mmCIF file of C-alpha atoms in Angstrom:
data_model
loop_
_atom_site.group_PDB
_atom_site.id
_atom_site.type_symbol
_atom_site.label_atom_id
_atom_site.label_comp_id
_atom_site.label_asym_id
_atom_site.label_seq_id
_atom_site.Cartn_x
_atom_site.Cartn_y
_atom_site.Cartn_z
ATOM 1 C CA UNK A 64 -1.047 -21.285 5.443
ATOM 2 C CA UNK A 65 2.282 -19.489 5.899
ATOM 3 C CA UNK A 66 2.369 -18.453 2.113
ATOM 4 C CA UNK A 67 -0.967 -16.988 2.643
ATOM 5 C CA UNK A 68 0.111 -14.975 5.872
ATOM 6 C CA UNK A 69 3.272 -13.842 3.770
ATOM 7 C CA UNK A 70 1.105 -12.694 0.794
ATOM 8 C CA UNK A 71 -1.355 -10.947 2.921
ATOM 9 C CA UNK A 72 1.571 -9.011 4.709
ATOM 10 C CA UNK A 73 2.980 -7.883 1.394
ATOM 11 C CA UNK A 74 -0.375 -6.865 0.210
ATOM 12 C CA UNK A 75 -1.065 -4.798 3.543
ATOM 13 C CA UNK A 76 2.417 -3.243 3.404
ATOM 14 C CA UNK A 77 1.755 -2.236 -0.253
ATOM 15 C CA UNK A 78 -1.684 -0.789 0.523
ATOM 16 C CA UNK A 79 -0.071 1.157 3.410
ATOM 17 C CA UNK A 80 2.165 2.865 1.079
ATOM 18 C CA UNK A 81 -1.074 4.452 -0.784
ATOM 19 C CA UNK A 82 -2.787 5.355 2.537
ATOM 20 C CA UNK A 83 -2.546 8.445 4.533
ATOM 21 C CA UNK A 84 -4.156 9.979 7.733
ATOM 22 C CA UNK A 85 -6.252 12.282 5.361
ATOM 23 C CA UNK A 86 -8.078 9.112 4.169
ATOM 24 C CA UNK A 87 -11.096 7.641 6.357
ATOM 25 C CA UNK A 88 -9.492 4.195 6.232
ATOM 26 C CA UNK A 89 -6.189 5.271 7.782
ATOM 27 C CA UNK A 90 -7.242 4.156 11.368
ATOM 28 C CA UNK A 91 -8.412 0.782 10.052
ATOM 29 C CA UNK A 92 -4.787 0.361 8.500
ATOM 30 C CA UNK A 93 -3.242 1.414 11.864
ATOM 31 C CA UNK A 94 -5.537 -1.217 13.639
ATOM 32 C CA UNK A 95 -4.524 -3.866 11.162
ATOM 33 C CA UNK A 96 -0.691 -3.150 11.258
ATOM 34 C CA UNK A 97 -1.095 -3.263 15.211
ATOM 35 C CA UNK A 98 -2.984 -6.436 15.137
ATOM 36 C CA UNK A 99 -0.237 -7.921 12.870
ATOM 37 C CA UNK A 100 2.413 -7.073 15.026
ATOM 38 C CA UNK A 101 1.165 -9.617 17.661
ATOM 39 C CA UNK A 102 2.480 -12.472 15.438
ATOM 40 C CA UNK A 103 6.107 -13.019 15.607
ATOM 41 C CA UNK A 104 6.745 -13.866 11.938
ATOM 42 C CA UNK A 105 5.063 -10.645 10.902
ATOM 43 C CA UNK A 106 6.958 -8.091 13.174
ATOM 44 C CA UNK A 107 9.871 -7.313 10.669
ATOM 45 C CA UNK A 108 7.434 -6.329 7.698
ATOM 46 C CA UNK A 109 4.799 -4.888 9.915
ATOM 47 C CA UNK A 110 7.686 -2.567 11.586
ATOM 48 C CA UNK A 111 8.852 -1.535 8.036
ATOM 49 C CA UNK A 112 5.431 -0.496 7.208
ATOM 50 C CA UNK A 113 4.837 1.533 10.247
ATOM 51 C CA UNK A 114 8.253 3.207 9.609
ATOM 52 C CA UNK A 115 7.283 4.168 6.050
ATOM 53 C CA UNK A 116 3.893 5.504 7.344
ATOM 54 C CA UNK A 117 5.743 7.488 10.027
ATOM 55 C CA UNK A 118 8.081 8.931 7.628
ATOM 56 C CA UNK A 119 5.307 11.091 6.237
ATOM 57 C CA UNK A 120 4.801 14.134 8.268
ATOM 58 C CA UNK A 121 0.878 13.946 7.756
ATOM 59 C CA UNK A 122 0.666 10.603 9.341
ATOM 60 C CA UNK A 123 2.654 11.176 12.468
ATOM 61 C CA UNK A 124 0.023 12.823 14.849
ATOM 62 C CA UNK A 125 -2.533 10.096 14.128
ATOM 63 C CA UNK A 126 0.142 7.417 14.813
ATOM 64 C CA UNK A 127 1.408 9.090 18.015
ATOM 65 C CA UNK A 128 -2.261 8.986 19.031
ATOM 66 C CA UNK A 129 -3.169 5.723 18.107
ATOM 67 C CA UNK A 130 -3.519 3.510 21.094
ATOM 68 C CA UNK A 131 -1.108 0.760 21.257
ATOM 69 C CA UNK A 132 1.117 1.772 18.361
ATOM 70 C CA UNK A 133 3.913 3.270 20.312
ATOM 71 C CA UNK A 134 4.134 0.435 22.847
ATOM 72 C CA UNK A 135 4.161 -2.179 20.098
ATOM 73 C CA UNK A 136 6.880 -0.459 18.255
ATOM 74 C CA UNK A 137 8.785 -0.259 21.502
ATOM 75 C CA UNK A 138 8.225 -3.900 22.058
ATOM 76 C CA UNK A 139 9.027 -4.849 18.589
ATOM 77 C CA UNK A 140 12.519 -3.112 18.956
ATOM 78 C CA UNK A 141 13.103 -5.241 22.006
ATOM 79 C CA UNK A 142 12.100 -8.380 20.446
ATOM 80 C CA UNK A 143 13.783 -8.330 17.210
ATOM 81 C CA UNK A 144 17.109 -7.713 15.991
ATOM 82 C CA UNK A 145 19.105 -5.827 13.229
ATOM 83 C CA UNK A 146 16.971 -4.048 10.421
ATOM 84 C CA UNK A 147 13.836 -4.756 12.122
ATOM 85 C CA UNK A 148 14.906 -3.085 15.283
ATOM 86 C CA UNK A 149 16.542 -0.381 13.401
ATOM 87 C CA UNK A 150 13.064 0.247 11.525
ATOM 88 C CA UNK A 151 11.243 0.151 14.900
ATOM 89 C CA UNK A 152 13.507 2.780 16.213
ATOM 90 C CA UNK A 153 13.372 4.780 13.009
ATOM 91 C CA UNK A 154 9.664 4.662 13.244
ATOM 92 C CA UNK A 155 9.639 6.175 16.877
ATOM 93 C CA UNK A 156 12.024 8.705 15.660
ATOM 94 C CA UNK A 157 9.851 9.955 12.641
ATOM 95 C CA UNK A 158 6.923 10.049 14.960
ATOM 96 C CA UNK A 159 8.666 12.344 17.359
ATOM 97 C CA UNK A 160 9.121 15.051 14.548
ATOM 98 C CA UNK A 161 5.609 16.484 14.915
ATOM 99 C CA UNK A 162 5.440 19.447 12.750
ATOM 100 C CA UNK A 163 2.766 21.287 14.934
ATOM 101 C CA UNK A 164 4.929 21.606 17.949
ATOM 102 C CA UNK A 165 2.620 19.126 19.879
ATOM 103 C CA UNK A 166 3.980 16.662 22.210
ATOM 104 C CA UNK A 167 2.672 13.150 23.368
ATOM 105 C CA UNK A 168 3.510 10.868 26.332
ATOM 106 C CA UNK A 169 5.617 7.741 25.980
ATOM 107 C CA UNK A 170 5.705 4.569 28.185
ATOM 108 C CA UNK A 171 8.343 3.177 30.281
ATOM 109 C CA UNK A 172 8.523 0.491 27.570
ATOM 110 C CA UNK A 173 9.239 2.894 24.847
ATOM 111 C CA UNK A 174 11.932 4.574 26.882
ATOM 112 C CA UNK A 175 13.384 1.153 27.684
ATOM 113 C CA UNK A 176 13.431 0.507 23.974
ATOM 114 C CA UNK A 177 15.171 3.854 23.206
ATOM 115 C CA UNK A 178 17.717 3.449 26.126
ATOM 116 C CA UNK A 179 18.636 -0.149 25.016
ATOM 117 C CA UNK A 180 19.125 0.807 21.293
ATOM 118 C CA UNK A 181 20.927 4.119 22.441
ATOM 119 C CA UNK A 182 23.544 1.630 24.416
ATOM 120 C CA UNK A 183 24.052 -0.489 21.330
ATOM 121 C CA UNK A 184 27.874 -0.688 20.524
ATOM 122 C CA UNK A 185 28.353 -2.753 17.332
ATOM 123 C CA UNK A 186 29.238 -0.735 14.339
ATOM 124 C CA UNK A 187 26.350 -2.241 12.381
ATOM 125 C CA UNK A 188 24.121 -0.523 14.870
ATOM 126 C CA UNK A 189 25.376 2.840 14.433
ATOM 127 C CA UNK A 190 22.188 4.374 12.827
ATOM 128 C CA UNK A 191 19.907 2.624 15.176
ATOM 129 C CA UNK A 192 21.968 4.136 18.017
ATOM 130 C CA UNK A 193 21.775 7.600 16.512
ATOM 131 C CA UNK A 194 18.033 7.295 15.714
ATOM 132 C CA UNK A 195 17.501 6.357 19.257
ATOM 133 C CA UNK A 196 19.554 9.175 21.080
#
């Protein structure tokens, strides 16, 4: 059962690298990633996929506007450590680089995640802290 879940996550992440917001299936991809974030064992892989998605300027606006994604990234950064936390914060950073000058509202949860990450003091967390600031 766990092997099947791991395999499905790998396929989902690989597929996500070929899908962007110009495609009709992008909202289904975001929905699948959001639903997968509900499971503790999948958070690290899903956050990495969302970071990859948000690194593409074309995807940022649709990710920012997709209901629940920003809060899920904030929650993930509060619940996981190290590379997973870093990827969640980097995804939030990338999403903030909207090229059209538009803005979006974030929840208290996202602000709490950014504040916590901005306060990290260990050397290994320098990039995460920088991304949060």
